[in-house]
Amino acid sequence: MSFTADRLLLFGATGDLAQRMLLPSLCALDADELLGADVKIIGTARSEMSDNEFRNFARAALEKFLPADRRGGMAHFLNRLTYQTLDATTLEGFDDLAGKVGTPARGLAIFLSTAPSLFEPTIKGLQHAGLDGPNVRMCLEKPLGTNLGSSCEINDAVASAFPEDRIFRIDHYLGKETVQNLLALRFANILFEPLWNAAHIEHVEITVAETVGLEGRVAFYDDAGALRDMVQNHMLQLLALVAMEPPSSFDATSVRDEKVKVLRSLRQVSENETVTGQYRAGAISGKAVPGYDEELGKPSTTETFVAIKAHVDNWRWKGVPFYLRTGKRLPRRVTEIVVQFRCVPHSIFAEKGAKMTPNQLVIGIQPEENISLSLMAKVPGLDREGIRLRSVPLDIAMPDAFTGLHRRIAYERLLLDLIEGDQTLFVRRDEVEAQWEWVDAIRALWEAQTLEPKTYTSGSWGPSAAIALAERDGVTWHE
Ligand code: BG6
């Protein structure tokens, strides 16, 4: 199984993801000489295009989405590209596609970034054309189904042609540098791990806030909603990384074994532990934006915001709530994890009038990559009227700590791992299924309650009920 692919076949090569992420990431890897000299990239999609037209298409995407200082080797990169038109719903075109791919010297990596309805016919086509041998690996982009049942169907279809150790399921959050840094923070430092449990942590918050709205993804988003679009995958992966036991090594089996245990320990959410919302017209950074129903052009009951109080039912996390929230059209783009520690057991300063604030660790994932630990310190002075203490942050801004290293697109890391065959940052089937099981139960709960999302003004932090969800427990969302 260990081979470095010398052919990369991109399905959905003219799509949005290819333009924004895949082609720019591959070009950036090439510029940094991380792609072997013989690596060839074959794009395929329904559109009629020659090799040259595809190269021009790719050039336009790179000029739009790749920062100028990373476009150095663009001509070299474009030379690696070829293109084959394909209607994936019929078998006919797959022989021509196989001809275009040729015979890899070492192996082929396939990236499927198409509508899930095309997954099955594509797999059949690949089998028909012999593009499923032992030196072929398959990478799948979300959405992988809309519930456990449909996800199993997709996984079964893929499994009929590829064993699990050749299936690479993307969750692009795992490719983000700061998400991986969470593992370094937890497992490369002695400081945190002894405190990383219910005895010392009061609660955890995970926020993924976006300012964007529908972004033209009308049909997809209205069928998905925030729970399936963001919680089922990205947020649960973040939760799993925060909550998992230390794996014995940083390899695919050890890391994923630990994550799946967390996902399977998630307690079924009960009635008053979720809040859903849908944005209405408002303003973001002073700019007026329309409501979801206006963007969609019809009323809808799809949630664009969700907040959940989750629990991991195991020894380490007994009684520690994990508050999750994500939404579109919130006041600013921010992904962060807040670990709220408990108060010291006894304050020796209480009699001197000093107030204590418990320590808090804030892990900023985007847009700022920083880690901030709040510590109590004494306010300078002679203390004749009592001791004053204040919480002060110990800040590490990643870009400052690592100057000279540029920020990579999450897909750069994932594409390189796909080509080289490292599954550590890809999601295993049992993880996806545990994620769906938990999310399906939440949806079933909503359906049983005929719950409709509460409205919130664009540019606010979601419906007030989301604030109440945390405040009931005396918790204030970190903002
Ligand atoms: C995608 C969702 O998976 O993640 C989008 O489908 C969302 O709705 C996006 O906007 C957020 O990704 P990032 O990397 O911008 O946080």
Short mmCIF file of C-alpha atoms and ligand atoms in Angstrom, two decimals:
data_model
loop_
_atom_site.label_atom_id
_atom_site.label_comp_id
_atom_site.label_asym_id
_atom_site.label_seq_id
_atom_site.Cartn_x
_atom_site.Cartn_y
_atom_site.Cartn_z
CA MET A 1 0.00 0.00 0.00
CA SER A 2 2.91 2.31 0.51
CA PHE A 3 3.56 4.01 -2.80
CA THR A 4 3.85 7.61 -3.83
CA ALA A 5 1.41 8.17 -6.65
CA ASP A 6 2.74 9.57 -9.90
CA ARG A 7 -0.72 10.17 -11.38
CA LEU A 8 -3.49 12.21 -9.85
CA LEU A 9 -6.94 12.01 -11.42
CA LEU A 10 -9.31 14.81 -10.43
CA PHE A 11 -13.03 14.26 -10.90
CA GLY A 12 -14.97 17.53 -10.82
CA ALA A 13 -11.91 19.31 -12.22
CA THR A 14 -13.89 22.32 -13.41
CA GLY A 15 -15.87 22.69 -10.18
CA ASP A 16 -15.70 25.28 -7.47
CA LEU A 17 -13.49 23.24 -5.12
CA ALA A 18 -10.99 22.52 -7.89
CA GLN A 19 -10.73 26.20 -8.76
CA ARG A 20 -10.56 27.57 -5.23
CA MET A 21 -8.58 24.88 -3.45
CA LEU A 22 -7.31 21.87 -5.39
CA LEU A 23 -5.54 23.50 -8.33
CA PRO A 24 -4.04 26.29 -6.17
CA SER A 25 -2.85 23.75 -3.57
CA LEU A 26 -1.25 21.52 -6.18
CA CYS A 27 0.44 24.49 -7.84
CA ALA A 28 1.79 25.66 -4.47
CA LEU A 29 3.13 22.16 -3.72
CA ASP A 30 4.78 22.12 -7.12
CA ALA A 31 6.37 25.53 -6.55
CA ASP A 32 7.88 24.16 -3.32
CA GLU A 33 9.20 21.13 -5.25
CA LEU A 34 7.04 18.73 -3.27
CA LEU A 35 5.57 16.98 -6.29
CA GLY A 36 7.83 14.40 -7.94
CA ALA A 37 9.12 15.43 -11.37
CA ASP A 38 7.06 12.69 -13.02
CA VAL A 39 3.71 13.48 -11.35
CA LYS A 40 0.97 14.08 -13.91
CA ILE A 41 -2.44 15.50 -13.11
CA ILE A 42 -5.43 14.52 -15.21
CA GLY A 43 -8.60 16.59 -14.84
CA THR A 44 -11.97 15.25 -15.82
CA ALA A 45 -15.49 16.66 -15.87
CA ARG A 46 -18.49 16.81 -18.16
CA SER A 47 -17.46 20.03 -19.97
CA GLU A 48 -15.88 19.67 -23.41
CA MET A 49 -12.32 20.96 -23.18
CA SER A 50 -8.96 20.28 -24.75
CA ASP A 51 -5.79 19.96 -22.66
CA ASN A 52 -4.90 23.50 -23.57
CA GLU A 53 -8.29 24.87 -22.69
CA PHE A 54 -8.07 23.16 -19.32
CA ARG A 55 -4.65 24.68 -18.72
CA ASN A 56 -6.07 28.12 -19.50
CA PHE A 57 -8.97 27.42 -17.18
CA ALA A 58 -6.52 26.36 -14.44
CA ARG A 59 -4.35 29.44 -15.04
CA ALA A 60 -7.37 31.71 -14.52
CA ALA A 61 -8.24 29.88 -11.29
CA LEU A 62 -4.66 30.20 -10.01
CA GLU A 63 -4.55 33.90 -10.81
CA LYS A 64 -7.75 34.37 -8.88
CA PHE A 65 -7.20 32.11 -5.88
CA LEU A 66 -3.47 31.65 -5.32
CA PRO A 67 -1.51 34.55 -3.79
CA ALA A 68 0.90 36.05 -6.33
CA ASP A 69 3.98 35.17 -4.25
CA ARG A 70 3.12 31.46 -4.50
CA ARG A 71 2.56 31.40 -8.24
CA GLY A 72 6.25 31.22 -9.12
CA GLY A 73 6.23 27.88 -10.88
CA MET A 74 2.86 28.26 -12.56
CA ALA A 75 4.02 27.45 -16.10
CA HIS A 76 5.79 24.33 -14.84
CA PHE A 77 2.66 23.27 -12.98
CA LEU A 78 0.32 23.88 -15.93
CA ASN A 79 2.47 21.55 -18.01
CA ARG A 80 1.58 18.70 -15.71
CA LEU A 81 -2.12 19.06 -16.52
CA THR A 82 -4.18 17.20 -19.11
CA TYR A 83 -7.91 16.84 -19.45
CA GLN A 84 -10.48 14.26 -20.46
CA THR A 85 -14.18 15.02 -20.98
CA LEU A 86 -16.34 12.42 -19.27
CA ASP A 87 -19.98 11.74 -18.58
CA ALA A 88 -19.60 9.69 -15.42
CA THR A 89 -23.15 8.33 -15.62
CA THR A 90 -22.29 6.00 -18.51
CA LEU A 91 -19.50 3.45 -18.78
CA GLU A 92 -18.42 4.41 -22.30
CA GLY A 93 -16.10 7.28 -21.56
CA PHE A 94 -14.06 5.46 -18.90
CA ASP A 95 -11.87 3.56 -21.38
CA ASP A 96 -10.77 6.86 -22.93
CA LEU A 97 -10.17 8.19 -19.46
CA ALA A 98 -7.98 5.18 -18.64
CA GLY A 99 -6.10 5.82 -21.89
CA LYS A 100 -5.47 9.40 -20.82
CA VAL A 101 -4.27 8.30 -17.38
CA GLY A 102 -1.88 5.81 -19.00
CA THR A 103 0.10 3.34 -16.94
CA PRO A 104 1.38 4.87 -13.72
CA ALA A 105 4.95 3.98 -12.84
CA ARG A 106 4.10 3.70 -9.15
CA GLY A 107 0.43 4.42 -8.55
CA LEU A 108 -2.67 6.49 -9.11
CA ALA A 109 -4.52 8.72 -6.65
CA ILE A 110 -8.10 9.60 -7.54
CA PHE A 111 -9.87 12.61 -6.05
CA LEU A 112 -13.65 12.52 -6.27
CA SER A 113 -15.06 16.00 -5.93
CA THR A 114 -18.42 15.51 -7.59
CA ALA A 115 -22.06 15.28 -6.58
CA PRO A 116 -22.52 12.20 -4.35
CA SER A 117 -25.08 10.90 -6.87
CA LEU A 118 -22.13 10.35 -9.24
CA PHE A 119 -20.05 8.35 -6.75
CA GLU A 120 -21.59 4.98 -7.55
CA PRO A 121 -21.54 5.25 -11.34
CA THR A 122 -18.01 6.63 -11.15
CA ILE A 123 -16.82 3.66 -9.10
CA LYS A 124 -18.45 1.30 -11.60
CA GLY A 125 -16.80 3.13 -14.48
CA LEU A 126 -13.40 2.98 -12.79
CA GLN A 127 -13.80 -0.77 -12.20
CA HIS A 128 -14.89 -1.25 -15.80
CA ALA A 129 -11.78 0.53 -17.06
CA GLY A 130 -9.42 -1.26 -14.64
CA LEU A 131 -8.71 1.91 -12.66
CA ASP A 132 -9.22 0.17 -9.31
CA GLY A 133 -6.11 -2.02 -8.95
CA PRO A 134 -3.90 -2.36 -5.87
CA ASN A 135 -1.90 0.71 -6.83
CA VAL A 136 -4.95 2.99 -6.90
CA ARG A 137 -6.24 4.99 -3.95
CA MET A 138 -9.49 6.88 -3.73
CA CYS A 139 -10.11 10.21 -2.05
CA LEU A 140 -13.66 11.36 -1.32
CA GLU A 141 -14.84 14.89 -0.67
CA LYS A 142 -17.94 15.67 1.38
CA PRO A 143 -20.91 15.53 1.46
CA LEU A 144 -20.78 11.77 2.00
CA GLY A 145 -24.49 11.23 2.37
CA THR A 146 -27.19 13.09 4.25
CA ASN A 147 -27.69 10.57 7.06
CA LEU A 148 -26.26 7.30 8.31
CA GLY A 149 -28.17 5.23 5.74
CA SER A 150 -27.08 7.20 2.68
CA SER A 151 -23.54 7.48 4.00
CA CYS A 152 -23.40 3.68 4.38
CA GLU A 153 -24.62 3.30 0.80
CA ILE A 154 -21.81 5.49 -0.48
CA ASN A 155 -19.26 3.78 1.72
CA ASP A 156 -20.47 0.34 0.59
CA ALA A 157 -20.22 1.37 -3.06
CA VAL A 158 -16.67 2.61 -2.56
CA ALA A 159 -15.77 -0.44 -0.46
CA SER A 160 -16.89 -2.72 -3.30
CA ALA A 161 -13.87 -1.48 -5.26
CA PHE A 162 -11.36 -0.18 -2.68
CA PRO A 163 -10.33 -1.53 0.73
CA GLU A 164 -10.45 0.92 3.66
CA ASP A 165 -6.68 1.38 3.66
CA ARG A 166 -6.95 2.87 0.17
CA ILE A 167 -9.91 5.16 0.92
CA PHE A 168 -9.12 8.73 1.95
CA ARG A 169 -12.13 10.71 3.25
CA ILE A 170 -11.49 14.41 3.44
CA ASP A 171 -12.43 16.67 6.29
CA HIS A 172 -10.51 19.76 5.30
CA TYR A 173 -10.41 21.00 8.92
CA LEU A 174 -7.89 18.24 9.62
CA GLY A 175 -5.59 19.79 7.03
CA LYS A 176 -5.53 23.11 8.87
CA GLU A 177 -2.19 23.76 10.55
CA THR A 178 -3.78 25.02 13.77
CA VAL A 179 -5.99 21.96 14.07
CA GLN A 180 -2.89 19.78 13.94
CA ASN A 181 -1.31 22.16 16.40
CA LEU A 182 -3.98 21.19 18.88
CA LEU A 183 -2.36 17.77 18.98
CA ALA A 184 1.06 19.32 19.51
CA LEU A 185 -0.30 21.48 22.30
CA ARG A 186 -1.90 18.52 24.05
CA PHE A 187 0.68 15.83 23.45
CA ALA A 188 4.02 17.61 23.08
CA ASN A 189 3.71 19.50 26.36
CA ILE A 190 3.66 18.10 29.89
CA LEU A 191 1.67 21.07 31.18
CA PHE A 192 -1.81 20.41 29.94
CA GLU A 193 -2.41 16.68 29.91
CA PRO A 194 -2.55 16.21 33.74
CA LEU A 195 -5.21 18.93 33.86
CA TRP A 196 -7.10 17.81 30.77
CA ASN A 197 -10.06 16.15 32.48
CA ALA A 198 -13.26 16.70 34.42
CA ALA A 199 -11.40 17.35 37.67
CA HIS A 200 -9.83 20.51 36.26
CA ILE A 201 -11.90 21.53 33.23
CA GLU A 202 -15.32 23.05 33.79
CA HIS A 203 -16.49 23.21 30.19
CA VAL A 204 -15.29 23.46 26.60
CA GLU A 205 -16.67 25.73 23.87
CA ILE A 206 -16.16 25.22 20.17
CA THR A 207 -17.26 28.02 17.86
CA VAL A 208 -17.15 28.02 14.07
CA ALA A 209 -18.60 31.36 13.03
CA GLU A 210 -18.85 32.52 9.44
CA THR A 211 -19.85 35.87 7.98
CA VAL A 212 -20.79 34.42 4.59
CA GLY A 213 -24.33 33.44 3.66
CA LEU A 214 -25.49 31.01 1.01
CA GLU A 215 -22.69 31.87 -1.47
CA GLY A 216 -24.72 30.59 -4.41
CA ARG A 217 -24.92 27.04 -2.98
CA VAL A 218 -28.69 27.33 -2.77
CA ALA A 219 -29.82 23.78 -3.52
CA PHE A 220 -27.05 22.06 -1.60
CA TYR A 221 -27.27 24.17 1.51
CA ASP A 222 -31.02 24.19 1.85
CA ASP A 223 -31.02 20.38 1.83
CA ALA A 224 -28.15 20.23 4.31
CA GLY A 225 -28.34 22.94 6.98
CA ALA A 226 -25.72 23.83 9.57
CA LEU A 227 -25.94 20.58 11.53
CA ARG A 228 -25.07 18.38 8.56
CA ASP A 229 -22.83 20.90 6.80
CA MET A 230 -20.60 21.83 9.75
CA VAL A 231 -21.34 19.87 12.92
CA GLN A 232 -21.46 16.34 11.50
CA ASN A 233 -17.92 16.67 10.19
CA HIS A 234 -15.71 19.64 11.11
CA MET A 235 -17.02 20.38 14.59
CA LEU A 236 -17.16 16.75 15.68
CA GLN A 237 -13.62 16.24 14.44
CA LEU A 238 -12.49 19.23 16.52
CA LEU A 239 -14.36 17.84 19.51
CA ALA A 240 -12.76 14.43 19.02
CA LEU A 241 -9.27 15.94 18.90
CA VAL A 242 -9.91 17.92 22.08
CA ALA A 243 -11.42 15.00 23.96
CA MET A 244 -9.48 11.95 22.78
CA GLU A 245 -7.06 9.95 24.89
CA PRO A 246 -3.37 10.25 23.95
CA PRO A 247 -2.78 7.95 20.97
CA SER A 248 0.30 5.78 21.27
CA SER A 249 1.79 7.31 18.14
CA PHE A 250 0.93 9.81 15.45
CA ASP A 251 -0.18 7.30 12.87
CA ALA A 252 -3.47 6.68 11.11
CA THR A 253 -4.62 3.71 13.18
CA SER A 254 -3.68 5.05 16.62
CA VAL A 255 -5.12 8.52 16.08
CA ARG A 256 -8.33 7.33 14.48
CA ASP A 257 -8.85 4.60 17.08
CA GLU A 258 -8.83 7.25 19.78
CA LYS A 259 -11.08 9.67 17.89
CA VAL A 260 -13.72 7.06 17.20
CA LYS A 261 -13.92 6.14 20.89
CA VAL A 262 -14.85 9.75 21.66
CA LEU A 263 -17.40 9.91 18.86
CA ARG A 264 -19.02 6.74 20.13
CA SER A 265 -19.13 8.14 23.67
CA LEU A 266 -21.22 11.17 22.69
CA ARG A 267 -24.41 11.17 24.70
CA GLN A 268 -27.64 11.46 22.78
CA VAL A 269 -28.69 15.11 22.93
CA SER A 270 -31.91 15.83 24.78
CA GLU A 271 -34.72 18.27 24.04
CA ASN A 272 -33.46 21.44 25.65
CA GLU A 273 -29.85 20.99 24.56
CA THR A 274 -30.07 22.37 21.02
CA VAL A 275 -31.02 25.70 19.50
CA THR A 276 -31.44 26.33 15.79
CA GLY A 277 -31.63 29.61 13.94
CA GLN A 278 -32.02 31.11 10.49
CA TYR A 279 -30.61 34.51 9.56
CA ARG A 280 -32.68 37.47 8.49
CA ALA A 281 -31.52 40.67 6.80
CA GLY A 282 -28.99 42.69 8.75
CA ALA A 283 -25.51 44.11 8.42
CA ILE A 284 -22.06 42.60 8.60
CA SER A 285 -19.11 44.94 9.03
CA GLY A 286 -21.43 47.82 8.15
CA LYS A 287 -22.64 46.23 4.90
CA ALA A 288 -26.32 45.38 4.48
CA VAL A 289 -27.01 41.72 3.68
CA PRO A 290 -30.28 39.97 2.79
CA GLY A 291 -32.02 37.30 4.85
CA TYR A 292 -31.73 33.58 4.11
CA ASP A 293 -35.31 33.38 2.85
CA GLU A 294 -34.62 36.29 0.49
CA GLU A 295 -31.41 34.71 -0.82
CA LEU A 296 -33.24 31.44 -1.28
CA GLY A 297 -36.29 33.07 -2.83
CA LYS A 298 -38.73 31.09 -0.69
CA PRO A 299 -39.45 30.30 2.93
CA SER A 300 -37.50 27.42 4.39
CA THR A 301 -37.07 25.60 7.69
CA THR A 302 -33.36 24.89 7.17
CA GLU A 303 -31.13 25.99 10.04
CA THR A 304 -28.23 28.30 9.27
CA PHE A 305 -27.19 28.32 12.92
CA VAL A 306 -27.02 25.61 15.52
CA ALA A 307 -25.89 25.51 19.12
CA ILE A 308 -25.62 22.25 21.02
CA LYS A 309 -24.72 21.27 24.54
CA ALA A 310 -22.90 17.98 24.07
CA HIS A 311 -21.53 15.45 26.55
CA VAL A 312 -18.82 12.85 26.20
CA ASP A 313 -19.86 10.01 28.46
CA ASN A 314 -16.59 8.60 29.71
CA TRP A 315 -14.40 8.86 32.81
CA ARG A 316 -12.30 11.74 31.61
CA TRP A 317 -15.20 14.01 30.68
CA LYS A 318 -17.85 13.07 33.22
CA GLY A 319 -20.04 16.15 33.78
CA VAL A 320 -18.10 18.48 31.43
CA PRO A 321 -20.38 20.11 28.85
CA PHE A 322 -19.04 20.77 25.37
CA TYR A 323 -20.89 23.79 23.95
CA LEU A 324 -20.82 23.81 20.17
CA ARG A 325 -22.09 26.59 17.95
CA THR A 326 -21.80 27.37 14.29
CA GLY A 327 -23.62 29.69 11.98
CA LYS A 328 -23.62 31.76 8.84
CA ARG A 329 -23.89 35.55 8.82
CA LEU A 330 -22.45 35.95 12.29
CA PRO A 331 -20.55 39.16 13.18
CA ARG A 332 -17.06 37.87 12.38
CA ARG A 333 -15.30 34.85 10.98
CA VAL A 334 -13.77 32.93 13.81
CA THR A 335 -13.05 29.31 14.64
CA GLU A 336 -11.86 28.78 18.17
CA ILE A 337 -11.81 26.31 21.00
CA VAL A 338 -12.11 27.59 24.54
CA VAL A 339 -11.10 25.37 27.42
CA GLN A 340 -12.44 26.76 30.67
CA PHE A 341 -10.58 25.50 33.70
CA ARG A 342 -12.09 25.28 37.18
CA CYS A 343 -11.42 27.67 40.06
CA VAL A 344 -8.56 26.93 42.41
CA PRO A 345 -9.91 24.78 45.27
CA HIS A 346 -9.20 27.43 47.89
CA SER A 347 -8.23 31.06 47.53
CA ILE A 348 -5.59 32.20 49.99
CA PHE A 349 -6.25 35.76 48.81
CA ALA A 350 -9.99 35.84 49.56
CA GLU A 351 -9.55 37.47 52.95
CA LYS A 352 -7.47 40.19 51.35
CA GLY A 353 -10.37 41.01 49.06
CA ALA A 354 -8.89 39.57 45.88
CA LYS A 355 -11.23 38.16 43.24
CA MET A 356 -10.14 35.18 41.18
CA THR A 357 -10.95 34.34 37.59
CA PRO A 358 -10.40 30.72 36.59
CA ASN A 359 -7.78 30.05 33.92
CA GLN A 360 -8.91 29.83 30.34
CA LEU A 361 -7.15 28.47 27.28
CA VAL A 362 -8.28 29.88 23.94
CA ILE A 363 -7.06 28.09 20.83
CA GLY A 364 -7.64 30.33 17.82
CA ILE A 365 -7.86 28.29 14.64
CA GLN A 366 -8.85 30.97 12.15
CA PRO A 367 -8.52 33.66 11.00
CA GLU A 368 -5.97 34.35 13.75
CA GLU A 369 -3.79 31.42 14.63
CA ASN A 370 -2.96 31.92 18.24
CA ILE A 371 -3.05 30.27 21.61
CA SER A 372 -3.85 32.34 24.63
CA LEU A 373 -3.77 31.18 28.23
CA SER A 374 -5.20 33.50 30.83
CA LEU A 375 -3.33 33.46 34.14
CA MET A 376 -3.95 35.32 37.37
CA ALA A 377 -1.34 37.90 38.28
CA LYS A 378 -1.00 40.47 41.03
CA VAL A 379 -1.70 44.05 40.08
CA PRO A 380 1.46 45.95 41.06
CA GLY A 381 1.14 48.08 44.21
CA LEU A 382 1.64 48.15 47.97
CA ASP A 383 -1.66 46.37 48.60
CA ARG A 384 -2.53 48.54 51.58
CA GLU A 385 -6.23 48.31 50.65
CA GLY A 386 -6.04 44.63 49.88
CA ILE A 387 -4.52 42.50 47.17
CA ARG A 388 -5.73 42.99 43.64
CA LEU A 389 -5.41 40.18 41.15
CA ARG A 390 -6.07 40.34 37.44
CA SER A 391 -6.32 37.82 34.67
CA VAL A 392 -3.57 38.44 32.09
CA PRO A 393 -3.08 36.57 28.84
CA LEU A 394 -0.04 34.55 27.93
CA ASP A 395 -0.25 34.83 24.16
CA ILE A 396 1.43 32.90 21.40
CA ALA A 397 0.71 34.24 17.95
CA MET A 398 1.73 31.47 15.56
CA PRO A 399 2.69 33.74 12.64
CA ASP A 400 5.07 35.65 14.96
CA ALA A 401 6.53 32.50 16.47
CA PHE A 402 7.19 31.04 13.05
CA THR A 403 8.05 33.96 10.83
CA GLY A 404 9.24 33.13 7.35
CA LEU A 405 7.02 30.06 7.05
CA HIS A 406 4.02 30.72 4.88
CA ARG A 407 0.56 29.65 5.73
CA ARG A 408 -0.48 26.68 3.65
CA ILE A 409 -3.93 25.92 2.30
CA ALA A 410 -5.40 22.94 4.23
CA TYR A 411 -5.68 21.01 0.96
CA GLU A 412 -1.94 21.26 0.32
CA ARG A 413 -1.26 19.01 3.26
CA LEU A 414 -4.14 16.67 2.45
CA LEU A 415 -3.28 16.33 -1.23
CA LEU A 416 0.33 15.60 -0.41
CA ASP A 417 -0.70 12.97 2.15
CA LEU A 418 -3.04 11.46 -0.43
CA ILE A 419 -0.27 11.26 -3.01
CA GLU A 420 2.14 9.79 -0.46
CA GLY A 421 -0.45 7.49 1.15
CA ASP A 422 -0.65 8.76 4.74
CA GLN A 423 -4.20 8.37 6.13
CA THR A 424 -3.64 9.99 9.54
CA LEU A 425 -5.49 13.20 8.64
CA PHE A 426 -8.32 11.44 6.80
CA VAL A 427 -11.55 10.22 8.35
CA ARG A 428 -12.13 6.49 8.73
CA ARG A 429 -15.48 4.90 7.98
CA ASP A 430 -16.30 4.08 11.60
CA GLU A 431 -15.75 7.75 12.53
CA VAL A 432 -18.09 8.99 9.82
CA GLU A 433 -20.73 6.51 10.91
CA ALA A 434 -20.47 7.44 14.59
CA GLN A 435 -20.77 11.10 13.57
CA TRP A 436 -23.91 10.41 11.55
CA GLU A 437 -25.47 8.35 14.28
CA TRP A 438 -25.23 11.23 16.72
CA VAL A 439 -26.39 13.83 14.21
CA ASP A 440 -29.29 11.69 12.96
CA ALA A 441 -30.59 11.41 16.53
CA ILE A 442 -30.56 15.20 16.83
CA ARG A 443 -32.49 15.54 13.58
CA ALA A 444 -34.98 12.94 14.74
CA LEU A 445 -35.45 14.94 17.92
CA TRP A 446 -36.11 18.12 15.93
CA GLU A 447 -38.58 16.31 13.72
CA ALA A 448 -40.42 14.84 16.70
CA GLN A 449 -40.68 18.33 18.18
CA THR A 450 -41.54 19.87 14.76
CA LEU A 451 -38.90 22.39 15.69
CA GLU A 452 -38.51 25.42 13.42
CA PRO A 453 -35.38 27.56 13.56
CA LYS A 454 -35.64 30.84 15.42
CA THR A 455 -34.74 33.88 13.37
CA TYR A 456 -31.67 36.00 14.08
CA THR A 457 -30.45 39.22 12.56
CA SER A 458 -27.42 38.88 10.29
CA GLY A 459 -24.45 40.28 12.15
CA SER A 460 -25.63 39.00 15.54
CA TRP A 461 -24.37 35.91 17.40
CA GLY A 462 -27.48 33.88 16.57
CA PRO A 463 -30.83 33.60 18.33
CA SER A 464 -30.96 34.73 21.96
CA ALA A 465 -31.94 31.18 22.92
CA ALA A 466 -28.35 30.15 22.05
CA ILE A 467 -27.05 32.59 24.62
CA ALA A 468 -29.58 31.26 27.12
CA LEU A 469 -28.46 27.67 26.40
CA ALA A 470 -25.07 28.47 27.92
CA GLU A 471 -26.22 31.05 30.46
CA ARG A 472 -28.55 28.57 32.09
CA ASP A 473 -25.37 26.86 33.25
CA GLY A 474 -23.72 30.14 34.22
CA VAL A 475 -21.56 30.06 31.07
CA THR A 476 -20.99 33.01 28.74
CA TRP A 477 -19.91 32.30 25.16
CA HIS A 478 -16.45 33.63 24.48
CA GLU A 479 -16.64 36.59 22.09
C1 BG6 B 1 -17.49 23.58 4.24
C2 BG6 B 1 -18.96 23.94 4.32
O1 BG6 B 1 -17.30 22.23 4.54
O2 BG6 B 1 -16.76 24.37 5.16
C3 BG6 B 1 -19.17 25.42 4.07
O3 BG6 B 1 -19.68 23.19 3.37
C4 BG6 B 1 -18.31 26.25 4.99
O4 BG6 B 1 -20.55 25.79 4.25
C5 BG6 B 1 -16.85 25.78 4.92
O5 BG6 B 1 -18.39 27.60 4.56
C6 BG6 B 1 -16.01 26.48 5.97
O6 BG6 B 1 -14.67 26.16 5.77
P1 BG6 B 1 -13.52 27.15 6.25
O7 BG6 B 1 -12.26 26.44 5.95
O8 BG6 B 1 -13.69 28.43 5.48
O9 BG6 B 1 -13.76 27.37 7.71
#
